[in-house]
Amino acid sequence: MTTSLGKSYIKVAIWLSLAFGVVGIQIYNSLQPPYTCEAKSVNVVYGDTLWYLAERYCEGQISLAVDDMVERYGTTIHPNDLIQLPTHSD
């Protein structure tokens, strides 16, 4: 049978694991180079997503490129949309 002290240790261990995980992700992202995108504009075709376009045409922190495109275009794109890819992040 688990004692209340044992349950407390488990809760502390879980919170510490989460905290170290969040800090680890932040450190990893800070070590990634800023992104650059090779194409200036892309014609959207059926099935494209902003993430797919960033993976295909950008290098570095893809998530930052996607964030910049979401700020500019929102979360929905349609076939035949002309997307101006961000050039770089600083």
mmCIF file of N, CA and C in Angstrom:
data_model
loop_
_atom_site.group_PDB
_atom_site.id
_atom_site.type_symbol
_atom_site.label_atom_id
_atom_site.label_comp_id
_atom_site.label_asym_id
_atom_site.label_seq_id
_atom_site.Cartn_x
_atom_site.Cartn_y
_atom_site.Cartn_z
ATOM 1 N N MET A 1 0.839 -1.178 0.000
ATOM 2 C CA MET A 1 0.000 0.000 0.000
ATOM 3 C C MET A 1 0.887 1.246 0.000
ATOM 4 N N THR A 2 0.571 2.217 -0.824
ATOM 5 C CA THR A 2 1.365 3.433 -0.941
ATOM 6 C C THR A 2 0.983 4.402 0.173
ATOM 7 N N THR A 3 1.970 4.943 0.835
ATOM 8 C CA THR A 3 1.717 5.906 1.901
ATOM 9 C C THR A 3 1.547 7.294 1.301
ATOM 10 N N SER A 4 1.046 8.215 2.103
ATOM 11 C CA SER A 4 0.876 9.586 1.607
ATOM 12 C C SER A 4 2.224 10.222 1.297
ATOM 13 N N LEU A 5 3.259 9.823 2.065
ATOM 14 C CA LEU A 5 4.599 10.323 1.781
ATOM 15 C C LEU A 5 5.083 9.806 0.427
ATOM 16 N N GLY A 6 4.813 8.540 0.133
ATOM 17 C CA GLY A 6 5.178 7.968 -1.159
ATOM 18 C C GLY A 6 4.457 8.654 -2.298
ATOM 19 N N LYS A 7 3.187 8.985 -2.112
ATOM 20 C CA LYS A 7 2.417 9.700 -3.135
ATOM 21 C C LYS A 7 2.991 11.096 -3.358
ATOM 22 N N SER A 8 3.429 11.724 -2.276
ATOM 23 C CA SER A 8 4.028 13.058 -2.395
ATOM 24 C C SER A 8 5.309 13.006 -3.220
ATOM 25 N N TYR A 9 6.130 11.993 -2.967
ATOM 26 C CA TYR A 9 7.357 11.845 -3.746
ATOM 27 C C TYR A 9 7.050 11.627 -5.228
ATOM 28 N N ILE A 10 6.021 10.869 -5.507
ATOM 29 C CA ILE A 10 5.635 10.628 -6.905
ATOM 30 C C ILE A 10 5.191 11.931 -7.557
ATOM 31 N N LYS A 11 4.398 12.730 -6.848
ATOM 32 C CA LYS A 11 3.939 14.012 -7.397
ATOM 33 C C LYS A 11 5.126 14.944 -7.663
ATOM 34 N N VAL A 12 6.061 14.998 -6.729
ATOM 35 C CA VAL A 12 7.237 15.844 -6.911
ATOM 36 C C VAL A 12 8.052 15.362 -8.110
ATOM 37 N N ALA A 13 8.213 14.056 -8.237
ATOM 38 C CA ALA A 13 8.971 13.501 -9.363
ATOM 39 C C ALA A 13 8.316 13.843 -10.690
ATOM 40 N N ILE A 14 6.998 13.782 -10.747
ATOM 41 C CA ILE A 14 6.288 14.116 -11.985
ATOM 42 C C ILE A 14 6.475 15.587 -12.317
ATOM 43 N N TRP A 15 6.316 16.471 -11.345
ATOM 44 C CA TRP A 15 6.483 17.903 -11.602
ATOM 45 C C TRP A 15 7.912 18.251 -12.003
ATOM 46 N N LEU A 16 8.875 17.621 -11.365
ATOM 47 C CA LEU A 16 10.269 17.871 -11.752
ATOM 48 C C LEU A 16 10.535 17.393 -13.176
ATOM 49 N N SER A 17 9.983 16.255 -13.539
ATOM 50 C CA SER A 17 10.149 15.744 -14.907
ATOM 51 C C SER A 17 9.566 16.709 -15.916
ATOM 52 N N LEU A 18 8.384 17.233 -15.629
ATOM 53 C CA LEU A 18 7.762 18.201 -16.534
ATOM 54 C C LEU A 18 8.594 19.478 -16.636
ATOM 55 N N ALA A 19 9.074 19.959 -15.506
ATOM 56 C CA ALA A 19 9.862 21.193 -15.508
ATOM 57 C C ALA A 19 11.145 21.011 -16.313
ATOM 58 N N PHE A 20 11.853 19.892 -16.079
ATOM 59 C CA PHE A 20 13.083 19.651 -16.833
ATOM 60 C C PHE A 20 12.792 19.457 -18.321
ATOM 61 N N GLY A 21 11.657 18.857 -18.644
ATOM 62 C CA GLY A 21 11.284 18.677 -20.046
ATOM 63 C C GLY A 21 11.057 20.007 -20.734
ATOM 64 N N VAL A 22 10.337 20.911 -20.082
ATOM 65 C CA VAL A 22 10.064 22.233 -20.663
ATOM 66 C C VAL A 22 11.365 23.011 -20.832
ATOM 67 N N VAL A 23 12.203 22.998 -19.816
ATOM 68 C CA VAL A 23 13.483 23.706 -19.903
ATOM 69 C C VAL A 23 14.352 23.103 -21.007
ATOM 70 N N GLY A 24 14.362 21.784 -21.114
ATOM 71 C CA GLY A 24 15.141 21.123 -22.152
ATOM 72 C C GLY A 24 14.689 21.519 -23.548
ATOM 73 N N ILE A 25 13.395 21.593 -23.761
ATOM 74 C CA ILE A 25 12.857 22.006 -25.065
ATOM 75 C C ILE A 25 13.257 23.442 -25.372
ATOM 76 N N GLN A 26 13.170 24.316 -24.380
ATOM 77 C CA GLN A 26 13.553 25.714 -24.604
ATOM 78 C C GLN A 26 15.039 25.846 -24.935
ATOM 79 N N ILE A 27 15.866 25.085 -24.255
ATOM 80 C CA ILE A 27 17.305 25.128 -24.553
ATOM 81 C C ILE A 27 17.566 24.598 -25.955
ATOM 82 N N TYR A 28 16.923 23.490 -26.319
ATOM 83 C CA TYR A 28 17.105 22.915 -27.658
ATOM 84 C C TYR A 28 16.706 23.934 -28.725
ATOM 85 N N ASN A 29 15.549 24.585 -28.552
ATOM 86 C CA ASN A 29 15.095 25.556 -29.543
ATOM 87 C C ASN A 29 16.030 26.752 -29.627
ATOM 88 N N SER A 30 16.600 27.172 -28.496
ATOM 89 C CA SER A 30 17.501 28.326 -28.540
ATOM 90 C C SER A 30 18.813 27.993 -29.251
ATOM 91 N N LEU A 31 19.177 26.717 -29.309
ATOM 92 C CA LEU A 31 20.408 26.312 -29.983
ATOM 93 C C LEU A 31 20.219 26.109 -31.481
ATOM 94 N N GLN A 32 18.972 26.016 -31.937
ATOM 95 C CA GLN A 32 18.702 25.847 -33.359
ATOM 96 C C GLN A 32 18.975 27.156 -34.088
ATOM 97 N N PRO A 33 19.503 27.086 -35.313
ATOM 98 C CA PRO A 33 19.738 28.322 -36.061
ATOM 99 C C PRO A 33 18.410 28.943 -36.473
ATOM 100 N N PRO A 34 18.383 30.264 -36.667
ATOM 101 C CA PRO A 34 17.168 30.885 -37.183
ATOM 102 C C PRO A 34 16.845 30.284 -38.545
ATOM 103 N N TYR A 35 15.628 30.441 -38.985
ATOM 104 C CA TYR A 35 15.246 29.817 -40.249
ATOM 105 C C TYR A 35 15.560 30.718 -41.439
ATOM 106 N N THR A 36 15.719 30.087 -42.585
ATOM 107 C CA THR A 36 15.792 30.772 -43.875
ATOM 108 C C THR A 36 14.950 29.967 -44.854
ATOM 109 N N CYS A 37 14.308 30.656 -45.777
ATOM 110 C CA CYS A 37 13.479 29.985 -46.779
ATOM 111 C C CYS A 37 14.042 30.277 -48.159
ATOM 112 N N GLU A 38 14.120 29.237 -48.998
ATOM 113 C CA GLU A 38 14.751 29.396 -50.307
ATOM 114 C C GLU A 38 13.830 30.014 -51.350
ATOM 115 N N ALA A 39 12.561 29.717 -51.305
ATOM 116 C CA ALA A 39 11.629 30.253 -52.305
ATOM 117 C C ALA A 39 11.005 31.539 -51.771
ATOM 118 N N LYS A 40 10.697 32.461 -52.669
ATOM 119 C CA LYS A 40 10.061 33.702 -52.236
ATOM 120 C C LYS A 40 8.542 33.574 -52.187
ATOM 121 N N SER A 41 7.980 32.877 -53.163
ATOM 122 C CA SER A 41 6.531 32.685 -53.161
ATOM 123 C C SER A 41 6.204 31.288 -53.685
ATOM 124 N N VAL A 42 5.089 30.770 -53.209
ATOM 125 C CA VAL A 42 4.677 29.419 -53.562
ATOM 126 C C VAL A 42 3.187 29.440 -53.875
ATOM 127 N N ASN A 43 2.813 28.771 -54.955
ATOM 128 C CA ASN A 43 1.398 28.588 -55.282
ATOM 129 C C ASN A 43 0.886 27.371 -54.519
ATOM 130 N N VAL A 44 -0.133 27.545 -53.706
ATOM 131 C CA VAL A 44 -0.668 26.458 -52.889
ATOM 132 C C VAL A 44 -1.429 25.484 -53.774
ATOM 133 N N VAL A 45 -1.201 24.197 -53.572
ATOM 134 C CA VAL A 45 -1.965 23.154 -54.248
ATOM 135 C C VAL A 45 -2.737 22.366 -53.196
ATOM 136 N N TYR A 46 -3.717 21.607 -53.640
ATOM 137 C CA TYR A 46 -4.557 20.836 -52.729
ATOM 138 C C TYR A 46 -3.694 19.954 -51.833
ATOM 139 N N GLY A 47 -3.940 20.001 -50.536
ATOM 140 C CA GLY A 47 -3.213 19.184 -49.573
ATOM 141 C C GLY A 47 -2.059 19.898 -48.895
ATOM 142 N N ASP A 48 -1.651 21.063 -49.425
ATOM 143 C CA ASP A 48 -0.560 21.807 -48.792
ATOM 144 C C ASP A 48 -0.997 22.358 -47.438
ATOM 145 N N THR A 49 -0.058 22.408 -46.518
ATOM 146 C CA THR A 49 -0.246 23.086 -45.239
ATOM 147 C C THR A 49 0.918 24.043 -45.050
ATOM 148 N N LEU A 50 0.760 24.992 -44.152
ATOM 149 C CA LEU A 50 1.861 25.909 -43.893
ATOM 150 C C LEU A 50 3.077 25.146 -43.363
ATOM 151 N N TRP A 51 2.825 24.128 -42.539
ATOM 152 C CA TRP A 51 3.935 23.330 -42.010
ATOM 153 C C TRP A 51 4.661 22.613 -43.153
ATOM 154 N N TYR A 52 3.896 22.030 -44.077
ATOM 155 C CA TYR A 52 4.511 21.321 -45.203
ATOM 156 C C TYR A 52 5.351 22.286 -46.045
ATOM 157 N N LEU A 53 4.814 23.464 -46.318
ATOM 158 C CA LEU A 53 5.556 24.440 -47.125
ATOM 159 C C LEU A 53 6.839 24.872 -46.416
ATOM 160 N N ALA A 54 6.766 25.073 -45.103
ATOM 161 C CA ALA A 54 7.956 25.460 -44.351
ATOM 162 C C ALA A 54 8.988 24.335 -44.351
ATOM 163 N N GLU A 55 8.537 23.095 -44.185
ATOM 164 C CA GLU A 55 9.475 21.963 -44.218
ATOM 165 C C GLU A 55 10.139 21.832 -45.577
ATOM 166 N N ARG A 56 9.374 22.097 -46.619
ATOM 167 C CA ARG A 56 9.881 21.908 -47.975
ATOM 168 C C ARG A 56 10.838 23.020 -48.403
ATOM 169 N N TYR A 57 10.539 24.259 -48.027
ATOM 170 C CA TYR A 57 11.295 25.388 -48.555
ATOM 171 C C TYR A 57 12.171 26.117 -47.534
ATOM 172 N N CYS A 58 12.087 25.748 -46.260
ATOM 173 C CA CYS A 58 12.824 26.474 -45.227
ATOM 174 C C CYS A 58 13.752 25.533 -44.468
ATOM 175 N N GLU A 59 14.780 26.102 -43.880
ATOM 176 C CA GLU A 59 15.718 25.353 -43.037
ATOM 177 C C GLU A 59 15.859 26.076 -41.713
ATOM 178 N N GLY A 60 16.247 25.349 -40.681
ATOM 179 C CA GLY A 60 16.426 25.935 -39.357
ATOM 180 C C GLY A 60 15.209 25.651 -38.494
ATOM 181 N N GLN A 61 14.774 26.648 -37.750
ATOM 182 C CA GLN A 61 13.633 26.486 -36.851
ATOM 183 C C GLN A 61 12.330 26.611 -37.641
ATOM 184 N N ILE A 62 11.888 25.494 -38.176
ATOM 185 C CA ILE A 62 10.688 25.455 -39.024
ATOM 186 C C ILE A 62 9.483 26.023 -38.287
ATOM 187 N N SER A 63 9.376 25.729 -37.002
ATOM 188 C CA SER A 63 8.203 26.198 -36.246
ATOM 189 C C SER A 63 8.124 27.726 -36.238
ATOM 190 N N LEU A 64 9.267 28.418 -36.235
ATOM 191 C CA LEU A 64 9.236 29.879 -36.294
ATOM 192 C C LEU A 64 8.768 30.374 -37.654
ATOM 193 N N ALA A 65 9.174 29.684 -38.712
ATOM 194 C CA ALA A 65 8.710 30.052 -40.054
ATOM 195 C C ALA A 65 7.197 29.875 -40.143
ATOM 196 N N VAL A 66 6.694 28.765 -39.588
ATOM 197 C CA VAL A 66 5.246 28.520 -39.595
ATOM 198 C C VAL A 66 4.535 29.591 -38.784
ATOM 199 N N ASP A 67 5.069 29.935 -37.618
ATOM 200 C CA ASP A 67 4.450 30.989 -36.796
ATOM 201 C C ASP A 67 4.353 32.299 -37.570
ATOM 202 N N ASP A 68 5.422 32.655 -38.292
ATOM 203 C CA ASP A 68 5.403 33.893 -39.076
ATOM 204 C C ASP A 68 4.366 33.834 -40.196
ATOM 205 N N MET A 69 4.227 32.668 -40.838
ATOM 206 C CA MET A 69 3.224 32.542 -41.899
ATOM 207 C C MET A 69 1.809 32.575 -41.322
ATOM 208 N N VAL A 70 1.603 31.978 -40.156
ATOM 209 C CA VAL A 70 0.277 32.008 -39.519
ATOM 210 C C VAL A 70 -0.095 33.442 -39.168
ATOM 211 N N GLU A 71 0.870 34.222 -38.687
ATOM 212 C CA GLU A 71 0.597 35.629 -38.398
ATOM 213 C C GLU A 71 0.147 36.372 -39.647
ATOM 214 N N ARG A 72 0.732 36.023 -40.770
ATOM 215 C CA ARG A 72 0.433 36.741 -42.016
ATOM 216 C C ARG A 72 -0.826 36.226 -42.708
ATOM 217 N N TYR A 73 -1.032 34.887 -42.727
ATOM 218 C CA TYR A 73 -2.112 34.304 -43.524
ATOM 219 C C TYR A 73 -3.210 33.643 -42.698
ATOM 220 N N GLY A 74 -3.044 33.545 -41.407
ATOM 221 C CA GLY A 74 -4.007 32.805 -40.605
ATOM 222 C C GLY A 74 -3.702 31.314 -40.708
ATOM 223 N N THR A 75 -4.625 30.509 -40.248
ATOM 224 C CA THR A 75 -4.370 29.067 -40.213
ATOM 225 C C THR A 75 -4.940 28.325 -41.413
ATOM 226 N N THR A 76 -5.674 29.007 -42.278
ATOM 227 C CA THR A 76 -6.304 28.336 -43.417
ATOM 228 C C THR A 76 -5.746 28.874 -44.726
ATOM 229 N N ILE A 77 -5.270 27.965 -45.567
ATOM 230 C CA ILE A 77 -4.851 28.331 -46.912
ATOM 231 C C ILE A 77 -5.647 27.482 -47.893
ATOM 232 N N HIS A 78 -5.754 27.962 -49.119
ATOM 233 C CA HIS A 78 -6.561 27.289 -50.140
ATOM 234 C C HIS A 78 -5.751 27.083 -51.411
ATOM 235 N N PRO A 79 -6.120 26.083 -52.215
ATOM 236 C CA PRO A 79 -5.461 25.906 -53.511
ATOM 237 C C PRO A 79 -5.513 27.200 -54.315
ATOM 238 N N ASN A 80 -4.451 27.471 -55.017
ATOM 239 C CA ASN A 80 -4.247 28.663 -55.842
ATOM 240 C C ASN A 80 -3.913 29.916 -55.046
ATOM 241 N N ASP A 81 -3.857 29.844 -53.704
ATOM 242 C CA ASP A 81 -3.356 30.978 -52.931
ATOM 243 C C ASP A 81 -1.879 31.150 -53.251
ATOM 244 N N LEU A 82 -1.426 32.380 -53.309
ATOM 245 C CA LEU A 82 -0.006 32.656 -53.493
ATOM 246 C C LEU A 82 0.559 33.055 -52.138
ATOM 247 N N ILE A 83 1.427 32.230 -51.587
ATOM 248 C CA ILE A 83 2.002 32.436 -50.266
ATOM 249 C C ILE A 83 3.407 33.014 -50.425
ATOM 250 N N GLN A 84 3.621 34.178 -49.803
ATOM 251 C CA GLN A 84 4.962 34.753 -49.750
ATOM 252 C C GLN A 84 5.649 34.162 -48.534
ATOM 253 N N LEU A 85 6.687 33.385 -48.750
ATOM 254 C CA LEU A 85 7.397 32.774 -47.646
ATOM 255 C C LEU A 85 8.262 33.802 -46.938
ATOM 256 N N PRO A 86 8.356 33.695 -45.619
ATOM 257 C CA PRO A 86 9.246 34.622 -44.920
ATOM 258 C C PRO A 86 10.688 34.340 -45.345
ATOM 259 N N THR A 87 11.512 35.364 -45.377
ATOM 260 C CA THR A 87 12.876 35.177 -45.872
ATOM 261 C C THR A 87 13.822 34.678 -44.794
ATOM 262 N N HIS A 88 13.691 35.176 -43.579
ATOM 263 C CA HIS A 88 14.581 34.741 -42.503
ATOM 264 C C HIS A 88 14.043 35.232 -41.171
ATOM 265 N N SER A 89 14.578 34.675 -40.097
ATOM 266 C CA SER A 89 14.269 35.189 -38.762
ATOM 267 C C SER A 89 15.548 35.691 -38.137
ATOM 268 N N ASP A 90 15.399 36.614 -37.220
ATOM 269 C CA ASP A 90 16.571 37.167 -36.517
ATOM 270 C C ASP A 90 16.487 36.835 -35.062
#
